[in-house]
Amino acid sequence: MKINRIKDNDIANGFGITMSIWTQGCPHHCKGCFNGETWSFEDGTEFTKDDLYYILDNINKHGIKRDLSILGGEPLCPENIDGVINLSKTFKEKYPEKKIYLWTGYVVEEFNEIQKKVFEYVDILVDGKFEQGKKKLSLTMRGSSNQRVIDVKKSIEKNKLILLDIDNK
Ligand code: SF4
């Protein structure tokens, strides 16, 4: 798994404050992507144990209660998925009360068996590629109206896809 950056205090990607990690490398190449520097699989740095411990040790730094957001790039592509699962699992073992948010360009109905493992750890998942023709600036936590904000825990509980209607559409 490669990463582009870690941001200690992020108020744009989740409800409240999150520590956010951008994975490096994206196969989707959505037209109009605002995050083009995360596309290349050659750039970025390997996610190390030090990065993992940094997240675990600093998630409550200065008394601020943060959740964790995992963005991209593409966290669930073959190059990054194992690292993302390991990070999510380790994080939830230490902080079961904290939320994990995850953004992916894949849609959940097409997840392979490995990608489905993130359902065990992720609370809120935003899926789908950015579609420029469906771009809407007023949307919360996503750029285009095809993207869905999925309540993973409730979806598992109800055995059907439960979306968060955060924009009162
Ligand atoms: S999936 Fe995300 S990072 Fe990848 S090209 Fe699309 S908008 Fe950009």
GROMACS .gro file of N, CA and C and ligand atoms in nm:
model
  515
    1MET      N    1   0.085  -0.120   0.000
    1MET     CA    2   0.000   0.000   0.000
    1MET      C    3   0.088   0.124   0.000
    2LYS      N    4   0.053   0.219  -0.087
    2LYS     CA    5   0.126   0.346  -0.087
    2LYS      C    6   0.032   0.458  -0.045
    3ILE      N    7   0.092   0.559   0.014
    3ILE     CA    8   0.009   0.672   0.057
    3ILE      C    9   0.062   0.803  -0.001
    4ASN      N   10  -0.030   0.896  -0.016
    4ASN     CA   11   0.004   1.029  -0.062
    4ASN      C   12   0.033   1.120   0.057
    5ARG      N   13  -0.055   1.114   0.158
    5ARG     CA   14  -0.034   1.198   0.276
    5ARG      C   15  -0.128   1.159   0.389
    6ILE      N   16  -0.094   1.206   0.508
    6ILE     CA   17  -0.181   1.192   0.625
    6ILE      C   18  -0.206   1.332   0.679
    7LYS      N   19  -0.331   1.362   0.706
    7LYS     CA   20  -0.366   1.493   0.762
    7LYS      C   21  -0.422   1.471   0.902
    8ASP      N   22  -0.364   1.538   0.999
    8ASP     CA   23  -0.404   1.516   1.139
    8ASP      C   24  -0.546   1.563   1.168
    9ASN      N   25  -0.579   1.681   1.117
    9ASN     CA   26  -0.709   1.742   1.147
    9ASN      C   27  -0.780   1.778   1.018
   10ASP      N   28  -0.884   1.704   0.988
   10ASP     CA   29  -0.957   1.725   0.863
   10ASP      C   30  -1.105   1.745   0.898
   11ILE      N   31  -1.163   1.852   0.848
   11ILE     CA   32  -1.305   1.874   0.877
   11ILE      C   33  -1.390   1.860   0.751
   12ALA      N   34  -1.327   1.817   0.640
   12ALA     CA   35  -1.400   1.811   0.513
   12ALA      C   36  -1.443   1.669   0.476
   13ASN      N   37  -1.391   1.569   0.545
   13ASN     CA   38  -1.415   1.431   0.502
   13ASN      C   39  -1.466   1.343   0.615
   14GLY      N   40  -1.588   1.372   0.657
   14GLY     CA   41  -1.650   1.298   0.767
   14GLY      C   42  -1.734   1.395   0.848
   15PHE      N   43  -1.800   1.341   0.947
   15PHE     CA   44  -1.876   1.427   1.038
   15PHE      C   45  -1.785   1.457   1.156
   16GLY      N   46  -1.761   1.583   1.183
   16GLY     CA   47  -1.666   1.618   1.289
   16GLY      C   48  -1.524   1.613   1.237
   17ILE      N   49  -1.430   1.595   1.328
   17ILE     CA   50  -1.288   1.599   1.290
   17ILE      C   51  -1.238   1.456   1.264
   18THR      N   52  -1.164   1.440   1.157
   18THR     CA   53  -1.103   1.309   1.129
   18THR      C   54  -0.954   1.327   1.108
   19MET      N   55  -0.881   1.219   1.134
   19MET     CA   56  -0.746   1.207   1.080
   19MET      C   57  -0.766   1.139   0.945
   20SER      N   58  -0.710   1.197   0.841
   20SER     CA   59  -0.738   1.145   0.706
   20SER      C   60  -0.611   1.097   0.639
   21ILE      N   61  -0.624   0.985   0.570
   21ILE     CA   62  -0.510   0.928   0.498
   21ILE      C   63  -0.549   0.910   0.352
   22TRP      N   64  -0.467   0.965   0.263
   22TRP     CA   65  -0.491   0.951   0.120
   22TRP      C   66  -0.398   0.843   0.065
   23THR      N   67  -0.456   0.738   0.011
   23THR     CA   68  -0.375   0.635  -0.052
   23THR      C   69  -0.326   0.686  -0.187
   24GLN      N   70  -0.220   0.623  -0.236
   24GLN     CA   71  -0.160   0.666  -0.363
   24GLN      C   72  -0.185   0.560  -0.470
   25GLY      N   73  -0.225   0.608  -0.589
   25GLY     CA   74  -0.251   0.519  -0.701
   25GLY      C   75  -0.400   0.503  -0.724
   26CYS      N   76  -0.443   0.535  -0.846
   26CYS     CA   77  -0.585   0.519  -0.878
   26CYS      C   78  -0.601   0.474  -1.024
   27PRO      N   79  -0.671   0.363  -1.047
   27PRO     CA   80  -0.688   0.314  -1.183
   27PRO      C   81  -0.805   0.378  -1.256
   28HIS      N   82  -0.886   0.460  -1.190
   28HIS     CA   83  -1.014   0.505  -1.248
   28HIS      C   84  -1.001   0.625  -1.343
   29HIS      N   85  -0.912   0.717  -1.310
   29HIS     CA   86  -0.887   0.835  -1.395
   29HIS      C   87  -1.016   0.907  -1.433
   30CYS      N   88  -1.098   0.937  -1.336
   30CYS     CA   89  -1.224   1.009  -1.362
   30CYS      C   90  -1.196   1.147  -1.422
   31LYS      N   91  -1.271   1.179  -1.525
   31LYS     CA   92  -1.257   1.312  -1.586
   31LYS      C   93  -1.301   1.417  -1.484
   32GLY      N   94  -1.215   1.519  -1.463
   32GLY     CA   95  -1.251   1.625  -1.369
   32GLY      C   96  -1.208   1.595  -1.226
   33CYS      N   97  -1.135   1.486  -1.206
   33CYS     CA   98  -1.085   1.451  -1.071
   33CYS      C   99  -1.004   1.568  -1.016
   34PHE      N  100  -1.029   1.600  -0.889
   34PHE     CA  101  -0.958   1.713  -0.826
   34PHE      C  102  -0.835   1.664  -0.752
   35ASN      N  103  -0.802   1.538  -0.769
   35ASN     CA  104  -0.699   1.477  -0.687
   35ASN      C  105  -0.598   1.402  -0.773
   36GLY      N  106  -0.566   1.461  -0.889
   36GLY     CA  107  -0.483   1.392  -0.989
   36GLY      C  108  -0.346   1.351  -0.940
   37GLU      N  109  -0.294   1.419  -0.838
   37GLU     CA  110  -0.159   1.383  -0.790
   37GLU      C  111  -0.159   1.247  -0.721
   38THR      N  112  -0.277   1.192  -0.696
   38THR     CA  113  -0.283   1.060  -0.632
   38THR      C  114  -0.297   0.946  -0.734
   39TRP      N  115  -0.297   0.975  -0.862
   39TRP     CA  116  -0.321   0.871  -0.962
   39TRP      C  117  -0.202   0.774  -0.979
   40SER      N  118  -0.081   0.830  -0.983
   40SER     CA  119   0.035   0.749  -1.021
   40SER      C  120   0.069   0.647  -0.913
   41PHE      N  121   0.094   0.524  -0.958
   41PHE     CA  122   0.138   0.420  -0.865
   41PHE      C  123   0.289   0.429  -0.839
   42GLU      N  124   0.356   0.518  -0.913
   42GLU     CA  125   0.500   0.537  -0.895
   42GLU      C  126   0.528   0.638  -0.784
   43ASP      N  127   0.436   0.728  -0.761
   43ASP     CA  128   0.457   0.834  -0.662
   43ASP      C  129   0.412   0.788  -0.522
   44GLY      N  130   0.422   0.881  -0.428
   44GLY     CA  131   0.382   0.850  -0.291
   44GLY      C  132   0.490   0.771  -0.219
   45THR      N  133   0.457   0.728  -0.099
   45THR     CA  134   0.553   0.651  -0.018
   45THR      C  135   0.484   0.525   0.034
   46GLU      N  136   0.565   0.424   0.060
   46GLU     CA  137   0.510   0.301   0.118
   46GLU      C  138   0.453   0.331   0.257
   47PHE      N  139   0.338   0.272   0.287
   47PHE     CA  140   0.280   0.285   0.421
   47PHE      C  141   0.358   0.194   0.514
   48THR      N  142   0.420   0.253   0.614
   48THR     CA  143   0.508   0.176   0.703
   48THR      C  144   0.442   0.151   0.839
   49LYS      N  145   0.509   0.067   0.918
   49LYS     CA  146   0.462   0.046   1.056
   49LYS      C  147   0.465   0.177   1.134
   50ASP      N  148   0.564   0.261   1.103
   50ASP     CA  149   0.570   0.392   1.171
   50ASP      C  150   0.445   0.475   1.140
   51ASP      N  151   0.399   0.468   1.013
   51ASP     CA  152   0.275   0.541   0.977
   51ASP      C  153   0.157   0.485   1.055
   52LEU      N  154   0.152   0.354   1.065
   52LEU     CA  155   0.043   0.290   1.138
   52LEU      C  156   0.045   0.334   1.285
   53TYR      N  157   0.162   0.329   1.348
   53TYR     CA  158   0.172   0.369   1.488
   53TYR      C  159   0.143   0.518   1.504
   54TYR      N  160   0.182   0.595   1.404
   54TYR     CA  161   0.154   0.740   1.410
   54TYR      C  162   0.003   0.763   1.421
   55ILE      N  163  -0.072   0.692   1.337
   55ILE     CA  164  -0.218   0.707   1.339
   55ILE      C  165  -0.274   0.661   1.473
   56LEU      N  166  -0.232   0.543   1.516
   56LEU     CA  167  -0.286   0.487   1.642
   56LEU      C  168  -0.251   0.575   1.762
   57ASP      N  169  -0.131   0.631   1.760
   57ASP     CA  170  -0.085   0.708   1.876
   57ASP      C  171  -0.136   0.851   1.878
   58ASN      N  172  -0.177   0.901   1.763
   58ASN     CA  173  -0.211   1.044   1.756
   58ASN      C  174  -0.358   1.072   1.727
   59ILE      N  175  -0.439   0.969   1.721
   59ILE     CA  176  -0.579   0.989   1.682
   59ILE      C  177  -0.654   1.077   1.784
   60ASN      N  178  -0.606   1.075   1.910
   60ASN     CA  179  -0.669   1.162   2.012
   60ASN      C  180  -0.576   1.275   2.058
   61LYS      N  181  -0.475   1.304   1.977
   61LYS     CA  182  -0.373   1.403   2.015
   61LYS      C  183  -0.436   1.537   2.055
   62HIS      N  184  -0.381   1.596   2.158
   62HIS     CA  185  -0.428   1.725   2.212
   62HIS      C  186  -0.573   1.718   2.258
   63GLY      N  187  -0.615   1.598   2.296
   63GLY     CA  188  -0.750   1.584   2.351
   63GLY      C  189  -0.861   1.596   2.249
   64ILE      N  190  -0.825   1.595   2.120
   64ILE     CA  191  -0.927   1.605   2.016
   64ILE      C  192  -0.972   1.465   1.977
   65LYS      N  193  -1.100   1.442   1.980
   65LYS     CA  194  -1.155   1.311   1.945
   65LYS      C  195  -1.173   1.305   1.793
   66ARG      N  196  -1.094   1.222   1.730
   66ARG     CA  197  -1.102   1.213   1.584
   66ARG      C  198  -1.151   1.074   1.542
   67ASP      N  199  -1.216   1.070   1.428
   67ASP     CA  200  -1.240   0.942   1.360
   67ASP      C  201  -1.135   0.930   1.250
   68LEU      N  202  -1.143   0.821   1.172
   68LEU     CA  203  -1.043   0.798   1.068
   68LEU      C  204  -1.108   0.797   0.931
   69SER      N  205  -1.051   0.872   0.837
   69SER     CA  206  -1.100   0.871   0.698
   69SER      C  207  -0.992   0.817   0.606
   70ILE      N  208  -1.033   0.728   0.515
   70ILE     CA  209  -0.939   0.669   0.419
   70ILE      C  210  -0.987   0.706   0.279
   71LEU      N  211  -0.903   0.782   0.208
   71LEU     CA  212  -0.942   0.832   0.076
   71LEU      C  213  -0.836   0.794  -0.026
   72GLY      N  214  -0.853   0.848  -0.147
   72GLY     CA  215  -0.752   0.816  -0.248
   72GLY      C  216  -0.727   0.932  -0.342
   73GLY      N  217  -0.669   0.891  -0.456
   73GLY     CA  218  -0.632   0.757  -0.493
   73GLY      C  219  -0.748   0.657  -0.479
   74GLU      N  220  -0.711   0.532  -0.488
   74GLU     CA  221  -0.810   0.426  -0.473
   74GLU      C  222  -0.765   0.331  -0.362
   75PRO      N  223  -0.832   0.338  -0.245
   75PRO     CA  224  -0.793   0.250  -0.135
   75PRO      C  225  -0.816   0.102  -0.164
   76LEU      N  226  -0.911   0.073  -0.252
   76LEU     CA  227  -0.951  -0.068  -0.269
   76LEU      C  228  -0.897  -0.133  -0.397
   77CYS      N  229  -0.802  -0.068  -0.464
   77CYS     CA  230  -0.741  -0.133  -0.580
   77CYS      C  231  -0.646  -0.242  -0.530
   78PRO      N  232  -0.609  -0.337  -0.617
   78PRO     CA  233  -0.526  -0.449  -0.571
   78PRO      C  234  -0.397  -0.406  -0.502
   79GLU      N  235  -0.341  -0.294  -0.545
   79GLU     CA  236  -0.213  -0.249  -0.488
   79GLU      C  237  -0.228  -0.200  -0.343
   80ASN      N  238  -0.348  -0.154  -0.308
   80ASN     CA  239  -0.366  -0.091  -0.177
   80ASN      C  240  -0.455  -0.168  -0.080
   81ILE      N  241  -0.533  -0.261  -0.132
   81ILE     CA  242  -0.638  -0.321  -0.049
   81ILE      C  243  -0.585  -0.393   0.075
   82ASP      N  244  -0.476  -0.467   0.064
   82ASP     CA  245  -0.428  -0.541   0.181
   82ASP      C  246  -0.388  -0.446   0.293
   83GLY      N  247  -0.320  -0.338   0.256
   83GLY     CA  248  -0.278  -0.240   0.355
   83GLY      C  249  -0.397  -0.171   0.419
   84VAL      N  250  -0.499  -0.143   0.340
   84VAL     CA  251  -0.618  -0.077   0.393
   84VAL      C  252  -0.692  -0.168   0.490
   85ILE      N  253  -0.702  -0.295   0.456
   85ILE     CA  254  -0.769  -0.390   0.546
   85ILE      C  255  -0.690  -0.401   0.677
   86ASN      N  256  -0.559  -0.411   0.665
   86ASN     CA  257  -0.475  -0.423   0.785
   86ASN      C  258  -0.487  -0.298   0.873
   87LEU      N  259  -0.483  -0.181   0.812
   87LEU     CA  260  -0.498  -0.056   0.887
   87LEU      C  261  -0.634  -0.052   0.955
   88SER      N  262  -0.740  -0.083   0.881
   88SER     CA  263  -0.876  -0.074   0.934
   88SER      C  264  -0.895  -0.173   1.049
   89LYS      N  265  -0.845  -0.293   1.031
   89LYS     CA  266  -0.859  -0.397   1.134
   89LYS      C  267  -0.785  -0.357   1.262
   90THR      N  268  -0.661  -0.314   1.246
   90THR     CA  269  -0.580  -0.275   1.362
   90THR      C  270  -0.642  -0.155   1.433
   91PHE      N  271  -0.690  -0.059   1.353
   91PHE     CA  272  -0.750   0.061   1.410
   91PHE      C  273  -0.875   0.026   1.491
   92LYS      N  274  -0.960  -0.059   1.435
   92LYS     CA  275  -1.085  -0.096   1.504
   92LYS      C  276  -1.060  -0.181   1.628
   93GLU      N  277  -0.953  -0.262   1.623
   93GLU     CA  278  -0.921  -0.341   1.743
   93GLU      C  279  -0.884  -0.249   1.859
   94LYS      N  280  -0.813  -0.141   1.827
   94LYS     CA  281  -0.772  -0.049   1.933
   94LYS      C  282  -0.881   0.052   1.966
   95TYR      N  283  -0.957   0.094   1.866
   95TYR     CA  284  -1.059   0.198   1.886
   95TYR      C  285  -1.195   0.153   1.830
   96PRO      N  286  -1.256   0.053   1.893
   96PRO     CA  287  -1.383   0.003   1.837
   96PRO      C  288  -1.494   0.107   1.836
   97GLU      N  289  -1.482   0.209   1.921
   97GLU     CA  290  -1.588   0.310   1.929
   97GLU      C  291  -1.574   0.417   1.821
   98LYS      N  292  -1.461   0.422   1.754
   98LYS     CA  293  -1.438   0.526   1.653
   98LYS      C  294  -1.488   0.482   1.515
   99LYS      N  295  -1.529   0.581   1.437
   99LYS     CA  296  -1.577   0.551   1.301
   99LYS      C  297  -1.462   0.547   1.201
  100ILE      N  298  -1.480   0.461   1.101
  100ILE     CA  299  -1.392   0.466   0.984
  100ILE      C  300  -1.479   0.504   0.863
  101TYR      N  301  -1.436   0.607   0.793
  101TYR     CA  302  -1.498   0.647   0.666
  101TYR      C  303  -1.405   0.602   0.554
  102LEU      N  304  -1.463   0.557   0.443
  102LEU     CA  305  -1.379   0.517   0.331
  102LEU      C  306  -1.443   0.559   0.199
  103TRP      N  307  -1.362   0.613   0.109
  103TRP     CA  308  -1.408   0.653  -0.025
  103TRP      C  309  -1.348   0.560  -0.129
  104THR      N  310  -1.430   0.512  -0.220
  104THR     CA  311  -1.379   0.427  -0.328
  104THR      C  312  -1.449   0.462  -0.460
  105GLY      N  313  -1.378   0.441  -0.569
  105GLY     CA  314  -1.438   0.461  -0.701
  105GLY      C  315  -1.515   0.339  -0.749
  106TYR      N  316  -1.496   0.227  -0.681
  106TYR     CA  317  -1.574   0.106  -0.715
  106TYR      C  318  -1.714   0.119  -0.655
  107VAL      N  319  -1.809   0.044  -0.711
  107VAL     CA  320  -1.943   0.039  -0.650
  107VAL      C  321  -1.958  -0.093  -0.574
  108VAL      N  322  -2.027  -0.087  -0.461
  108VAL     CA  323  -2.026  -0.203  -0.370
  108VAL      C  324  -2.081  -0.330  -0.436
  109GLU      N  325  -2.176  -0.316  -0.528
  109GLU     CA  326  -2.234  -0.435  -0.592
  109GLU      C  327  -2.129  -0.511  -0.673
  110GLU      N  328  -2.021  -0.442  -0.708
  110GLU     CA  329  -1.916  -0.506  -0.789
  110GLU      C  330  -1.791  -0.539  -0.708
  111PHE      N  331  -1.798  -0.525  -0.577
  111PHE     CA  332  -1.681  -0.558  -0.495
  111PHE      C  333  -1.646  -0.706  -0.510
  112ASN      N  334  -1.517  -0.734  -0.516
  112ASN     CA  335  -1.475  -0.875  -0.512
  112ASN      C  336  -1.468  -0.920  -0.365
  113GLU      N  337  -1.435  -1.046  -0.344
  113GLU     CA  338  -1.438  -1.102  -0.208
  113GLU      C  339  -1.338  -1.031  -0.116
  114ILE      N  340  -1.224  -0.993  -0.170
  114ILE     CA  341  -1.124  -0.924  -0.086
  114ILE      C  342  -1.176  -0.785  -0.048
  115GLN      N  343  -1.232  -0.714  -0.144
  115GLN     CA  344  -1.283  -0.580  -0.115
  115GLN      C  345  -1.396  -0.584  -0.012
  116LYS      N  346  -1.474  -0.690  -0.016
  116LYS     CA  347  -1.587  -0.701   0.079
  116LYS      C  348  -1.540  -0.710   0.225
  117LYS      N  349  -1.414  -0.745   0.245
  117LYS     CA  350  -1.364  -0.754   0.383
  117LYS      C  351  -1.371  -0.620   0.454
  118VAL      N  352  -1.369  -0.510   0.380
  118VAL     CA  353  -1.373  -0.379   0.449
  118VAL      C  354  -1.507  -0.357   0.519
  119PHE      N  355  -1.610  -0.430   0.479
  119PHE     CA  356  -1.741  -0.415   0.547
  119PHE      C  357  -1.731  -0.447   0.696
  120GLU      N  358  -1.633  -0.530   0.732
  120GLU     CA  359  -1.617  -0.567   0.874
  120GLU      C  360  -1.571  -0.449   0.959
  121TYR      N  361  -1.506  -0.352   0.895
  121TYR     CA  362  -1.440  -0.247   0.973
  121TYR      C  363  -1.491  -0.106   0.943
  122VAL      N  364  -1.534  -0.083   0.820
  122VAL     CA  365  -1.572   0.053   0.779
  122VAL      C  366  -1.716   0.081   0.821
  123ASP      N  367  -1.740   0.202   0.873
  123ASP     CA  368  -1.874   0.242   0.917
  123ASP      C  369  -1.951   0.312   0.805
  124ILE      N  370  -1.883   0.408   0.742
  124ILE     CA  371  -1.948   0.485   0.636
  124ILE      C  372  -1.862   0.472   0.510
  125LEU      N  373  -1.925   0.431   0.400
  125LEU     CA  374  -1.851   0.409   0.277
  125LEU      C  375  -1.914   0.491   0.165
  126VAL      N  376  -1.834   0.571   0.097
  126VAL     CA  377  -1.882   0.648  -0.018
  126VAL      C  378  -1.830   0.579  -0.143
  127ASP      N  379  -1.923   0.539  -0.230
  127ASP     CA  380  -1.879   0.460  -0.346
  127ASP      C  381  -1.906   0.530  -0.479
  128GLY      N  382  -1.841   0.482  -0.582
  128GLY     CA  383  -1.864   0.530  -0.718
  128GLY      C  384  -1.762   0.632  -0.764
  129LYS      N  385  -1.738   0.630  -0.896
  129LYS     CA  386  -1.644   0.726  -0.954
  129LYS      C  387  -1.704   0.866  -0.954
  130PHE      N  388  -1.618   0.964  -0.963
  130PHE     CA  389  -1.664   1.101  -0.981
  130PHE      C  390  -1.708   1.116  -1.127
  131GLU      N  391  -1.833   1.161  -1.146
  131GLU     CA  392  -1.884   1.183  -1.282
  131GLU      C  393  -1.908   1.332  -1.300
  132GLN      N  394  -1.830   1.387  -1.391
  132GLN     CA  395  -1.834   1.533  -1.409
  132GLN      C  396  -1.974   1.585  -1.446
  133GLY      N  397  -2.045   1.507  -1.527
  133GLY     CA  398  -2.179   1.548  -1.569
  133GLY      C  399  -2.279   1.550  -1.454
  134LYS      N  400  -2.244   1.482  -1.346
  134LYS     CA  401  -2.333   1.477  -1.228
  134LYS      C  402  -2.274   1.553  -1.110
  135LYS      N  403  -2.177   1.637  -1.140
  135LYS     CA  404  -2.110   1.715  -1.035
  135LYS      C  405  -2.211   1.809  -0.968
  136LYS      N  406  -2.203   1.815  -0.836
  136LYS     CA  407  -2.294   1.901  -0.762
  136LYS      C  408  -2.218   1.953  -0.640
  137LEU      N  409  -2.193   2.082  -0.639
  137LEU     CA  410  -2.111   2.138  -0.532
  137LEU      C  411  -2.176   2.132  -0.395
  138SER      N  412  -2.310   2.123  -0.394
  138SER     CA  413  -2.380   2.127  -0.265
  138SER      C  414  -2.379   1.992  -0.193
  139LEU      N  415  -2.332   1.888  -0.259
  139LEU     CA  416  -2.335   1.755  -0.195
  139LEU      C  417  -2.237   1.744  -0.079
  140THR      N  418  -2.275   1.672   0.023
  140THR     CA  419  -2.188   1.650   0.139
  140THR      C  420  -2.105   1.524   0.117
  141MET      N  421  -1.977   1.535   0.138
  141MET     CA  422  -1.884   1.422   0.138
  141MET      C  423  -1.867   1.353   0.003
  142ARG      N  424  -1.916   1.413  -0.103
  142ARG     CA  425  -1.894   1.355  -0.236
  142ARG      C  426  -1.911   1.463  -0.342
  143GLY      N  427  -1.862   1.432  -0.464
  143GLY     CA  428  -1.858   1.534  -0.567
  143GLY      C  429  -1.967   1.525  -0.670
  144SER      N  430  -2.021   1.406  -0.694
  144SER     CA  431  -2.124   1.391  -0.797
  144SER      C  432  -2.240   1.306  -0.743
  145SER      N  433  -2.357   1.329  -0.801
  145SER     CA  434  -2.479   1.273  -0.742
  145SER      C  435  -2.492   1.122  -0.758
  146ASN      N  436  -2.411   1.060  -0.845
  146ASN     CA  437  -2.413   0.913  -0.855
  146ASN      C  438  -2.347   0.847  -0.735
  147GLN      N  439  -2.262   0.920  -0.665
  147GLN     CA  440  -2.190   0.862  -0.552
  147GLN      C  441  -2.284   0.850  -0.432
  148ARG      N  442  -2.268   0.741  -0.360
  148ARG     CA  443  -2.361   0.712  -0.251
  148ARG      C  444  -2.288   0.708  -0.116
  149VAL      N  445  -2.354   0.757  -0.014
  149VAL     CA  446  -2.298   0.752   0.121
  149VAL      C  447  -2.370   0.638   0.193
  150ILE      N  448  -2.299   0.530   0.214
  150ILE     CA  449  -2.361   0.406   0.262
  150ILE      C  450  -2.332   0.385   0.411
  151ASP      N  451  -2.437   0.359   0.486
  151ASP     CA  452  -2.422   0.321   0.627
  151ASP      C  453  -2.396   0.171   0.629
  152VAL      N  454  -2.270   0.134   0.642
  152VAL     CA  455  -2.232  -0.007   0.627
  152VAL      C  456  -2.291  -0.094   0.738
  153LYS      N  457  -2.282  -0.046   0.861
  153LYS     CA  458  -2.330  -0.128   0.974
  153LYS      C  459  -2.481  -0.154   0.962
  154LYS      N  460  -2.557  -0.049   0.930
  154LYS     CA  461  -2.701  -0.067   0.916
  154LYS      C  462  -2.734  -0.155   0.795
  155SER      N  463  -2.657  -0.141   0.689
  155SER     CA  464  -2.680  -0.222   0.569
  155SER      C  465  -2.663  -0.371   0.601
  156ILE      N  466  -2.562  -0.402   0.680
  156ILE     CA  467  -2.540  -0.542   0.719
  156ILE      C  468  -2.654  -0.589   0.808
  157GLU      N  469  -2.692  -0.504   0.902
  157GLU     CA  470  -2.800  -0.538   0.996
  157GLU      C  471  -2.931  -0.566   0.923
  158LYS      N  472  -2.963  -0.481   0.825
  158LYS     CA  473  -3.091  -0.493   0.754
  158LYS      C  474  -3.081  -0.582   0.630
  159ASN      N  475  -2.958  -0.621   0.597
  159ASN     CA  476  -2.934  -0.705   0.480
  159ASN      C  477  -2.981  -0.639   0.351
  160LYS      N  478  -2.969  -0.508   0.345
  160LYS     CA  479  -2.994  -0.432   0.221
  160LYS      C  480  -2.919  -0.300   0.231
  161LEU      N  481  -2.901  -0.236   0.118
  161LEU     CA  482  -2.822  -0.114   0.115
  161LEU      C  483  -2.897   0.001   0.184
  162ILE      N  484  -2.837   0.055   0.289
  162ILE     CA  485  -2.897   0.170   0.358
  162ILE      C  486  -2.809   0.292   0.331
  163LEU      N  487  -2.868   0.391   0.265
  163LEU     CA  488  -2.795   0.514   0.232
  163LEU      C  489  -2.823   0.619   0.336
  164LEU      N  490  -2.722   0.702   0.362
  164LEU     CA  491  -2.744   0.816   0.451
  164LEU      C  492  -2.796   0.932   0.367
  165ASP      N  493  -2.912   0.980   0.403
  165ASP     CA  494  -2.973   1.089   0.327
  165ASP      C  495  -2.926   1.221   0.385
  166ILE      N  496  -2.795   1.248   0.371
  166ILE     CA  497  -2.738   1.362   0.443
  166ILE      C  498  -2.768   1.495   0.378
  167ASP      N  499  -2.816   1.495   0.255
  167ASP     CA  500  -2.846   1.622   0.188
  167ASP      C  501  -2.995   1.650   0.180
  168ASN      N  502  -3.075   1.564   0.246
  168ASN     CA  503  -3.220   1.580   0.245
  168ASN      C  504  -3.276   1.597   0.105
  169LYS      N  505  -3.227   1.507   0.016
  169LYS     CA  506  -3.275   1.517  -0.124
  169LYS      C  507  -3.421   1.479  -0.133
  170SF4     S1  508  -1.168   0.752  -0.808
  170SF4    FE1  509  -1.128   0.943  -0.696
  170SF4     S2  510  -0.906   0.974  -0.706
  170SF4    FE2  511  -0.958   0.820  -0.859
  170SF4     S3  512  -0.981   0.939  -1.048
  170SF4    FE3  513  -1.185   0.916  -0.959
  170SF4     S4  514  -1.214   1.100  -0.833
  170SF4    FE4  515  -0.993   1.084  -0.877
   0.00000   0.00000   0.00000
